[in-house]
mmCIF file of C-alpha atoms in Angstrom:
data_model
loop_
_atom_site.group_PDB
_atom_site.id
_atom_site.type_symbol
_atom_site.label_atom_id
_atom_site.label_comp_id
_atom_site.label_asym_id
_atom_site.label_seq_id
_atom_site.Cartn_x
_atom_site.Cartn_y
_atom_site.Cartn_z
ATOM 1 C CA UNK A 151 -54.068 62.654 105.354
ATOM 2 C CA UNK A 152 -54.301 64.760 102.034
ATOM 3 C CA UNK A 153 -55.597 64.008 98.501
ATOM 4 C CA UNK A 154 -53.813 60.499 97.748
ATOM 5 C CA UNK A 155 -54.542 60.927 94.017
ATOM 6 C CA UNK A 156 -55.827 59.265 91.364
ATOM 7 C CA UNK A 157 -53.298 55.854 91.808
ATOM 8 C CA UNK A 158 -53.089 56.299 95.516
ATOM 9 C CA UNK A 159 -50.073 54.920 97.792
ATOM 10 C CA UNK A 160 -51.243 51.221 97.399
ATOM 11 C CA UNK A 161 -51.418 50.900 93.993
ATOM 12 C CA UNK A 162 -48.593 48.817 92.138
ATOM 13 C CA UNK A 163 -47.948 52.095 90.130
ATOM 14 C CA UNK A 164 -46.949 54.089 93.038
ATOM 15 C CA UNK A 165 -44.154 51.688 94.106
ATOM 16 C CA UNK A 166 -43.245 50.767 90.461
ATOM 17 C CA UNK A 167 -43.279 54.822 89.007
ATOM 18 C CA UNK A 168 -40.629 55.806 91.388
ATOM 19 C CA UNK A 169 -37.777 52.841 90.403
ATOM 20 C CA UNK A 170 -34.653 54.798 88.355
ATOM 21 C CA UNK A 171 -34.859 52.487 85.506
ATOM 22 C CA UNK A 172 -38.239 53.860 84.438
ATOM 23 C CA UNK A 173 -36.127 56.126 82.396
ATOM 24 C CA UNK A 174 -34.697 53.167 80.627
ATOM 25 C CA UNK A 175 -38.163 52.178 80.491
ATOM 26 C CA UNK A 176 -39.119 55.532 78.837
ATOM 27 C CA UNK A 177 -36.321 55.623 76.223
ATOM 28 C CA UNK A 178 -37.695 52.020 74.995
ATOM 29 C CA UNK A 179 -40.839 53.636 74.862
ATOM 30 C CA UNK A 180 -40.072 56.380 72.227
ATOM 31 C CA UNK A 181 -37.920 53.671 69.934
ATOM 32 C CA UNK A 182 -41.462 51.529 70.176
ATOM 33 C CA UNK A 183 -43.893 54.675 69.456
ATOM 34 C CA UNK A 184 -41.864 55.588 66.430
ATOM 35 C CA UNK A 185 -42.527 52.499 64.520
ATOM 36 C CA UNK A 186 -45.918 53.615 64.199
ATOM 37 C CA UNK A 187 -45.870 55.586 60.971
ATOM 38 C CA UNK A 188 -48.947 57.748 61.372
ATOM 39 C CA UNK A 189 -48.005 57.973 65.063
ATOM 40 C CA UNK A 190 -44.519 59.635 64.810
ATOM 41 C CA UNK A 191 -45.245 61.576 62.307
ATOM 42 C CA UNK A 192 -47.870 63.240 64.507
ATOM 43 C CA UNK A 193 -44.831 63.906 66.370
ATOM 44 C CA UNK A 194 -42.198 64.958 64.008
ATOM 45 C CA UNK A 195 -44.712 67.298 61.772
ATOM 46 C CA UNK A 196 -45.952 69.004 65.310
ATOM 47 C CA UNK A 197 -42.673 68.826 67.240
ATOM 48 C CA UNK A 198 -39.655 70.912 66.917
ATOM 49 C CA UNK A 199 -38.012 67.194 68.260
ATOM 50 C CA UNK A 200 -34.521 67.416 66.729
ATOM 51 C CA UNK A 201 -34.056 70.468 68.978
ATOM 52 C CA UNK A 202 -36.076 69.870 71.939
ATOM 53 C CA UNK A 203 -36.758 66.009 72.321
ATOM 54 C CA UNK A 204 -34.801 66.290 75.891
ATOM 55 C CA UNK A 205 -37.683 68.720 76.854
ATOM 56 C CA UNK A 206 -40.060 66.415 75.382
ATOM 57 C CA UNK A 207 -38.754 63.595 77.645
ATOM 58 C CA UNK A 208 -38.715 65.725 80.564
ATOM 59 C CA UNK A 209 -42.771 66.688 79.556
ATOM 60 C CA UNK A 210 -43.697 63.052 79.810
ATOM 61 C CA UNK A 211 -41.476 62.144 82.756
ATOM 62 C CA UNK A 212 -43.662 65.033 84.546
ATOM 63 C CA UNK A 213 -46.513 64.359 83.267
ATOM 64 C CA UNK A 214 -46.430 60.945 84.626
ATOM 65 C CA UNK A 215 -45.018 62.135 88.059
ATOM 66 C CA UNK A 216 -47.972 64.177 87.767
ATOM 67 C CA UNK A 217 -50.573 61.940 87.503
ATOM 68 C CA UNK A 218 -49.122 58.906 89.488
ATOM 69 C CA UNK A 219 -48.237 61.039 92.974
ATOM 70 C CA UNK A 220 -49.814 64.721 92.555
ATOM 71 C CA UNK A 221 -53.482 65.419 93.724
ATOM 72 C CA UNK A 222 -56.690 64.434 92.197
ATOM 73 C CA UNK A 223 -57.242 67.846 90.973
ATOM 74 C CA UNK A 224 -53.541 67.970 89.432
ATOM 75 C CA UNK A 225 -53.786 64.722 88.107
ATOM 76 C CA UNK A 226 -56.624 66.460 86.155
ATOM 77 C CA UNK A 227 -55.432 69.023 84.990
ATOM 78 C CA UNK A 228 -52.268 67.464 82.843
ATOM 79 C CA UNK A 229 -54.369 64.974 81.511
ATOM 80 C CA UNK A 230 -57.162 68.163 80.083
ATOM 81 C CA UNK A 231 -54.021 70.276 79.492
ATOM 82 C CA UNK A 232 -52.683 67.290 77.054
ATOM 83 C CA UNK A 233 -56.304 66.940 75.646
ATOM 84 C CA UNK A 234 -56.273 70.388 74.265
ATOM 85 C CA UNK A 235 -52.866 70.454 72.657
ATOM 86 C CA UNK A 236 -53.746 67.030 71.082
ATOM 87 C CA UNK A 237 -56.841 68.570 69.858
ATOM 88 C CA UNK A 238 -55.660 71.548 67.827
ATOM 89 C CA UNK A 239 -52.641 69.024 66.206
ATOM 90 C CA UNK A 240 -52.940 67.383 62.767
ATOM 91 C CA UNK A 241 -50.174 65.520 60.572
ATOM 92 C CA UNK A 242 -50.126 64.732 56.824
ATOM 93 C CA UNK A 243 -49.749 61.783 55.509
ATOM 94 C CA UNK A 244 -46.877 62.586 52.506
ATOM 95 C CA UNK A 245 -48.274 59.571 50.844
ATOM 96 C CA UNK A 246 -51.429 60.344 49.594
ATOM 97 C CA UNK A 247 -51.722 63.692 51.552
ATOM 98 C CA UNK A 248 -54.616 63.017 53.785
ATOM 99 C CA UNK A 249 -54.474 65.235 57.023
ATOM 100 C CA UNK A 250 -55.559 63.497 60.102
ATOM 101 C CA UNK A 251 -55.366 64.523 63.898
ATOM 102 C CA UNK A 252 -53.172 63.550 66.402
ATOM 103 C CA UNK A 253 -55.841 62.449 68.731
ATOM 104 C CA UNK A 254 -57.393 59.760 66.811
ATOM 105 C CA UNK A 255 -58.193 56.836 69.441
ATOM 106 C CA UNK A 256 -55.888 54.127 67.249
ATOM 107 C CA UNK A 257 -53.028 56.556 67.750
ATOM 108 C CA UNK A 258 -53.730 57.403 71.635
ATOM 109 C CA UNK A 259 -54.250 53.891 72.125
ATOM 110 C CA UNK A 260 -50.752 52.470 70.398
ATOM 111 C CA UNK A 261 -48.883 55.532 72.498
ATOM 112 C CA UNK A 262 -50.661 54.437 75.994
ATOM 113 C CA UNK A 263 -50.208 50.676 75.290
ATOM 114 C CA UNK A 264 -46.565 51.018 73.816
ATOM 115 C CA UNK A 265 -45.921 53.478 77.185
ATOM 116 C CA UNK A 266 -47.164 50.621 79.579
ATOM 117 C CA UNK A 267 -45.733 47.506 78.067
ATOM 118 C CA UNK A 268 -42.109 49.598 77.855
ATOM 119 C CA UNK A 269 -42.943 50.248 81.925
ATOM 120 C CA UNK A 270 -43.556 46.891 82.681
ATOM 121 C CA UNK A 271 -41.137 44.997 80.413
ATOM 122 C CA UNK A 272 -37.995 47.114 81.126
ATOM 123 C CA UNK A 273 -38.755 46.979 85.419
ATOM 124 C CA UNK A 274 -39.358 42.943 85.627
ATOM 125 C CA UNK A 275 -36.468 42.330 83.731
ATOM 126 C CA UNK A 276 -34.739 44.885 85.268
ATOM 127 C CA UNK A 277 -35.146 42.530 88.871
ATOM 128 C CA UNK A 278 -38.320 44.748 89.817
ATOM 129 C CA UNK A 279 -40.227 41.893 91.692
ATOM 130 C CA UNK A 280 -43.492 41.872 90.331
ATOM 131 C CA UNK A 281 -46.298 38.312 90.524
ATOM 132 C CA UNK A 282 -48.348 38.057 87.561
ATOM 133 C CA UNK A 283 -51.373 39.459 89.330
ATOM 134 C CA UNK A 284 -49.812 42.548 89.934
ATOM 135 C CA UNK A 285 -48.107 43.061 86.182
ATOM 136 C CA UNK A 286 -51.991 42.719 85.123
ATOM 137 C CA UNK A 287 -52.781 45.206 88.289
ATOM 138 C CA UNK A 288 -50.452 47.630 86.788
ATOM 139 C CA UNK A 289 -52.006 46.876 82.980
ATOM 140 C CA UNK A 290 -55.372 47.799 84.700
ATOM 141 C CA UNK A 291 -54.340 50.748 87.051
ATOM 142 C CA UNK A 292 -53.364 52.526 83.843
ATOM 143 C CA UNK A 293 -56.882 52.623 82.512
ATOM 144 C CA UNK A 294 -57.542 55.735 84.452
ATOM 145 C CA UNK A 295 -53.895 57.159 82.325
ATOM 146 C CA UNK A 296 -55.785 56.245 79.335
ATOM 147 C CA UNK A 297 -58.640 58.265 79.719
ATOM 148 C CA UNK A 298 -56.817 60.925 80.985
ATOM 149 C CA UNK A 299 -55.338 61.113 77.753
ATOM 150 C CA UNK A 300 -58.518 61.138 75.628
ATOM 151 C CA UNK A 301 -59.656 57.263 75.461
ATOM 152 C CA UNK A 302 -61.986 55.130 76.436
ATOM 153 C CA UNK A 303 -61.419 53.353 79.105
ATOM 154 C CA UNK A 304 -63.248 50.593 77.888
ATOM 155 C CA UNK A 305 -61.158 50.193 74.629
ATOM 156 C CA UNK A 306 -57.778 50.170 76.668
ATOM 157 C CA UNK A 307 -56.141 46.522 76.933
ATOM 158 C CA UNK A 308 -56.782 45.427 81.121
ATOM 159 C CA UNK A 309 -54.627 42.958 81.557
ATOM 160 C CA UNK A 310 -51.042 41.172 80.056
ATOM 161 C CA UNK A 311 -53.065 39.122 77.758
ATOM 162 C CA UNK A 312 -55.470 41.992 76.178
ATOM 163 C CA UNK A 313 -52.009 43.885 76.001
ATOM 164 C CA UNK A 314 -50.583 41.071 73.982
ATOM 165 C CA UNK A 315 -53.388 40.364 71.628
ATOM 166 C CA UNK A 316 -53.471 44.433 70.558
ATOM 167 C CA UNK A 317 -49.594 43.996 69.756
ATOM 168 C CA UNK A 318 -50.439 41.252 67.430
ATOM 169 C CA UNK A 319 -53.402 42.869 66.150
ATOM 170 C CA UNK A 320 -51.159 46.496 65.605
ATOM 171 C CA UNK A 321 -48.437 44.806 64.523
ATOM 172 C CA UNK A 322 -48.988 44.544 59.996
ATOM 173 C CA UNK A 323 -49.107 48.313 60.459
ATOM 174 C CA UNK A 324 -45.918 48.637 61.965
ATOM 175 C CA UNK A 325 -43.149 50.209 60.171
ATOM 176 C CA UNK A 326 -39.602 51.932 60.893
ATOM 177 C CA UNK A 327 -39.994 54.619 58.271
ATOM 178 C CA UNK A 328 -38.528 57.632 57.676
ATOM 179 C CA UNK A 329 -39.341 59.479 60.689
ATOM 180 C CA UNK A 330 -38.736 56.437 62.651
ATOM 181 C CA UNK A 331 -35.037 56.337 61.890
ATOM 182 C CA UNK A 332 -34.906 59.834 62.607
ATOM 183 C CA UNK A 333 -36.262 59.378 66.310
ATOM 184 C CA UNK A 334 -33.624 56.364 66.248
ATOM 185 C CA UNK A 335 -30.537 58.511 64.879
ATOM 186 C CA UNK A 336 -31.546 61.249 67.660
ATOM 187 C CA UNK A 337 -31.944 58.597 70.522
ATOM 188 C CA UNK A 338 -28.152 57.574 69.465
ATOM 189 C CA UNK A 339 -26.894 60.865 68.966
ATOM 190 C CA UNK A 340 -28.468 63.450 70.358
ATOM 191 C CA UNK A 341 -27.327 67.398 70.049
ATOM 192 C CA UNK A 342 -25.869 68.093 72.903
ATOM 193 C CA UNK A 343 -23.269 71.252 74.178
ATOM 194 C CA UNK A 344 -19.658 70.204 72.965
ATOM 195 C CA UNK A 345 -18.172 69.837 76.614
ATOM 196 C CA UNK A 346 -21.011 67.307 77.294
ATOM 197 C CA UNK A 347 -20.077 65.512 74.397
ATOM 198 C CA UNK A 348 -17.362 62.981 75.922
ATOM 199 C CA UNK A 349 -20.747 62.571 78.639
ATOM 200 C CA UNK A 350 -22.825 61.538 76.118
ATOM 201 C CA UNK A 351 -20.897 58.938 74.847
ATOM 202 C CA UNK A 352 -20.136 57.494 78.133
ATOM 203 C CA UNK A 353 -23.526 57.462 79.694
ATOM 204 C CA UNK A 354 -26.454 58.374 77.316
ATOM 205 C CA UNK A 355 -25.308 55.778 74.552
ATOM 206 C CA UNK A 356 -25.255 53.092 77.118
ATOM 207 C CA UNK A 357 -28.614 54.272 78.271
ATOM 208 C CA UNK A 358 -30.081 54.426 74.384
ATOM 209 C CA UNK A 359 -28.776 50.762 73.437
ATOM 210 C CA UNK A 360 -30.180 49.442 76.875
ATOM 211 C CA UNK A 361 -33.274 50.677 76.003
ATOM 212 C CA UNK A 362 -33.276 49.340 72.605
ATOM 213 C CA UNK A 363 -32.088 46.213 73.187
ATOM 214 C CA UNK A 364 -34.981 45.463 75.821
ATOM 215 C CA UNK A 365 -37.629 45.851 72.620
ATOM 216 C CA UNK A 366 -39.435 42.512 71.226
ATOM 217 C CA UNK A 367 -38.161 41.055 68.605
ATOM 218 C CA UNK A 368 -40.254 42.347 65.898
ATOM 219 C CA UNK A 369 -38.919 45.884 66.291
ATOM 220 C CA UNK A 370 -35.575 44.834 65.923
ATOM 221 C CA UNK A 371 -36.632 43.218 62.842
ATOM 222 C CA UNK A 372 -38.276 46.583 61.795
ATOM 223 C CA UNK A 373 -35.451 48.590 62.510
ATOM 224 C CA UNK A 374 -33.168 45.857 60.576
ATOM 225 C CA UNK A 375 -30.719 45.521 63.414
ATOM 226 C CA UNK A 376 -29.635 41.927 64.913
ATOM 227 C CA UNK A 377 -31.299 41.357 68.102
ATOM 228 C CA UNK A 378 -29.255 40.293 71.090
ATOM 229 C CA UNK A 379 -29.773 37.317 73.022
ATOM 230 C CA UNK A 380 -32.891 38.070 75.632
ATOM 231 C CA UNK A 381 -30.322 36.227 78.076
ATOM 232 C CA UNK A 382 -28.031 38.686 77.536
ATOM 233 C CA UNK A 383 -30.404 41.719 77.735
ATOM 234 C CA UNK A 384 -31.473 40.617 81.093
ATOM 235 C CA UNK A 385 -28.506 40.334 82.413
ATOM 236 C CA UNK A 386 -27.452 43.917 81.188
ATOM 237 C CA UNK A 387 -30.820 45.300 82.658
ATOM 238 C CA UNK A 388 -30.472 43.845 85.820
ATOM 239 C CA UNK A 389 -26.635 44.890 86.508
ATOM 240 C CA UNK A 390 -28.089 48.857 85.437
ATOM 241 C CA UNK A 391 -31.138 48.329 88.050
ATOM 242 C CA UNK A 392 -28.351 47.267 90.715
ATOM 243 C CA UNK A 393 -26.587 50.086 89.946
ATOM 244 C CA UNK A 394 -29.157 52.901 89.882
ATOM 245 C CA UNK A 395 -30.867 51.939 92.767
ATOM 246 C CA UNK A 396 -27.939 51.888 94.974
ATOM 247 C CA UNK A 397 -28.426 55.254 94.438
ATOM 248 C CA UNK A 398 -29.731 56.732 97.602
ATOM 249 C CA UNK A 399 -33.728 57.500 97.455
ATOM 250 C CA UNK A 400 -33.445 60.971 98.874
ATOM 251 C CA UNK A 401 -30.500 62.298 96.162
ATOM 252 C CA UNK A 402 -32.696 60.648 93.347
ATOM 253 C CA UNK A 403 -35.834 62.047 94.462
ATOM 254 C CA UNK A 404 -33.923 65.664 94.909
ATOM 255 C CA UNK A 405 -34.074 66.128 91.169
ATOM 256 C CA UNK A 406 -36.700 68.527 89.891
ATOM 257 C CA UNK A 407 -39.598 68.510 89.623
ATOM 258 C CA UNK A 408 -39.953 66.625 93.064
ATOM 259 C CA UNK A 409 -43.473 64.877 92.740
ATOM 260 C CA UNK A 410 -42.513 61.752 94.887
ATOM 261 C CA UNK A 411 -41.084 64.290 97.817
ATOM 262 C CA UNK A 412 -43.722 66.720 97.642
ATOM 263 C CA UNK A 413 -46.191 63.174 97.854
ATOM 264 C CA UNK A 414 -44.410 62.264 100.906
ATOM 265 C CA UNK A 415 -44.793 65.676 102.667
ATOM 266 C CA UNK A 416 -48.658 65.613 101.874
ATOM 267 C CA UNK A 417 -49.401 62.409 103.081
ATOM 268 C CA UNK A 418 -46.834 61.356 105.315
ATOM 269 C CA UNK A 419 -43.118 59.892 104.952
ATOM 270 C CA UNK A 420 -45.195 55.946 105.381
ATOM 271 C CA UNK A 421 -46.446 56.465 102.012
ATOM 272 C CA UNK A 422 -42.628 56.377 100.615
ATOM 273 C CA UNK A 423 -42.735 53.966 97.104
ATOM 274 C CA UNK A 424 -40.687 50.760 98.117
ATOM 275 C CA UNK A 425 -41.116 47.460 96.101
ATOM 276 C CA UNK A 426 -41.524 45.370 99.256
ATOM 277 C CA UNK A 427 -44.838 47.028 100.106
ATOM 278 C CA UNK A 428 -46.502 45.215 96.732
ATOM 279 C CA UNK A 429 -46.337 41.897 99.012
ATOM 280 C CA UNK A 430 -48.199 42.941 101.718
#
């Protein structure tokens, strides 16, 4: 058998990562990360986003197909490739116009943790079976994603209830300011080519209000939008988990760049993600 990686096949993030609805999971994300004021702006002052958020998205889908299924030594390598953009990147606070960098540990910590608990939320109450022991397996597991990015390990929430407790802590410095609406106005109407425009509002607007109605309640008080009845929600995220993963594995898994295929061909087709494995 080859490298296994940094996760390895038995880890609750190798079945969970590979689950369609981790892109739901991932546009909840981004609404979450933007209500961090010095946070997006790192990302909107450093980012050409209005014109190349898809490829953005794309980055951190790979980057976490990367790290969850490629080799030790690739795993590596994106997490020291992200370390040295972050640490040549600054933002400016319009405010009082103090410059900061991008990689300060409070703002790599609210990305990581805001990443994680989108992950987790958006895949149990999408129907993804998961105990309680191995939500706070997957909290854990991520420690090594943490440091990849720059933090200490140490200082990274390691379980549900250390995840909690930092989103209370975080939360007075919450804010949906002006940058955050902007992420928000993109997520809901994103430039696209005018033939995929009838597309977009078929399939990506369903896709962006999924992923926004799945946040807590507090950021729908931020954003100063009603939120809908967590009944409801579930019920929407489950019928769009049925739905994507009748999708056959080996047509998802086609799609570029291929990690969970080219995992499969280095360390046999038995290490293929499934959700029933996490009860053995």
């Amino acid at each position: 058998m080859g490298d296994p990686g940094l996760f390895t096949p038995n880890s609750v993030t190798w079945q969970m990562h590979g689950d369609p609805m981790m892109w739901i999971a991932g546009v909840r994300a981004l609404y979450l990360q933007a209500l961090h004021p010095r946070a997006v702006r790192g990302v909107i002052q450093n980012s050409d986003f209005r014109h190349d958020a898809w490829g953005r998205l794309l980055r951190t889908a790979n980057f976490v197909g990367t790290i969850t299924y490629g080799t030790t030594e690739s795993a590596e390598r994106a997490g020291a490739r992200v370390r040295k953009i972050h640490s040549r990147l600054s933002a400016t606070d319009p405010g009082n116009g103090e410059e900061y960098p991008v990689d300060e540990p409070e703002l790599l910590l609210w990305v990581h943790c805001a990443e994680i608990d989108s992950y987790l939320s958006v895949m149990r109450r999408s129907g993804f079976r998961l105990t309680d022991a191995e939500a706070d397996r997957y909290v854990r597991e991520h420690l090594v994603s943490a440091r990849l990015v720059g933090l200490d390990p140490d200082a990274v929430p390691a379980d549900r209830a250390e995840l909690a407790a930092y989103f209370e802590k975080v939360r007075p410095e919450l804010a949906a300011g002006a940058e955050a609406r902007e992420v928000d106005d993109f997520l809901l109407r994103p430039p696209t080519h005018p033939l995929l425009v009838p597309a977009r509002a078929l399939v990506w607007r369903h896709v962006a209000h999924l992923a926004y109605a799945a946040l807590p309640p507090y950021a729908h008080e931020l954003y100063g939008r009603t939120a809908p009845e967590p009944a409801v929600v579930d019920r929407r995220l489950r019928t769009a988990g049925h739905v994507l993963r009748a999708i056959p594995e080996r047509l998802r898994w086609q799609l570029p760049p291929k990690h969970i295929l080219r995992a499969m061909a280095r360390l046999g087709p038995g290490t293929r993600p499934a959700p029933y494995k996490l009860g053995r």
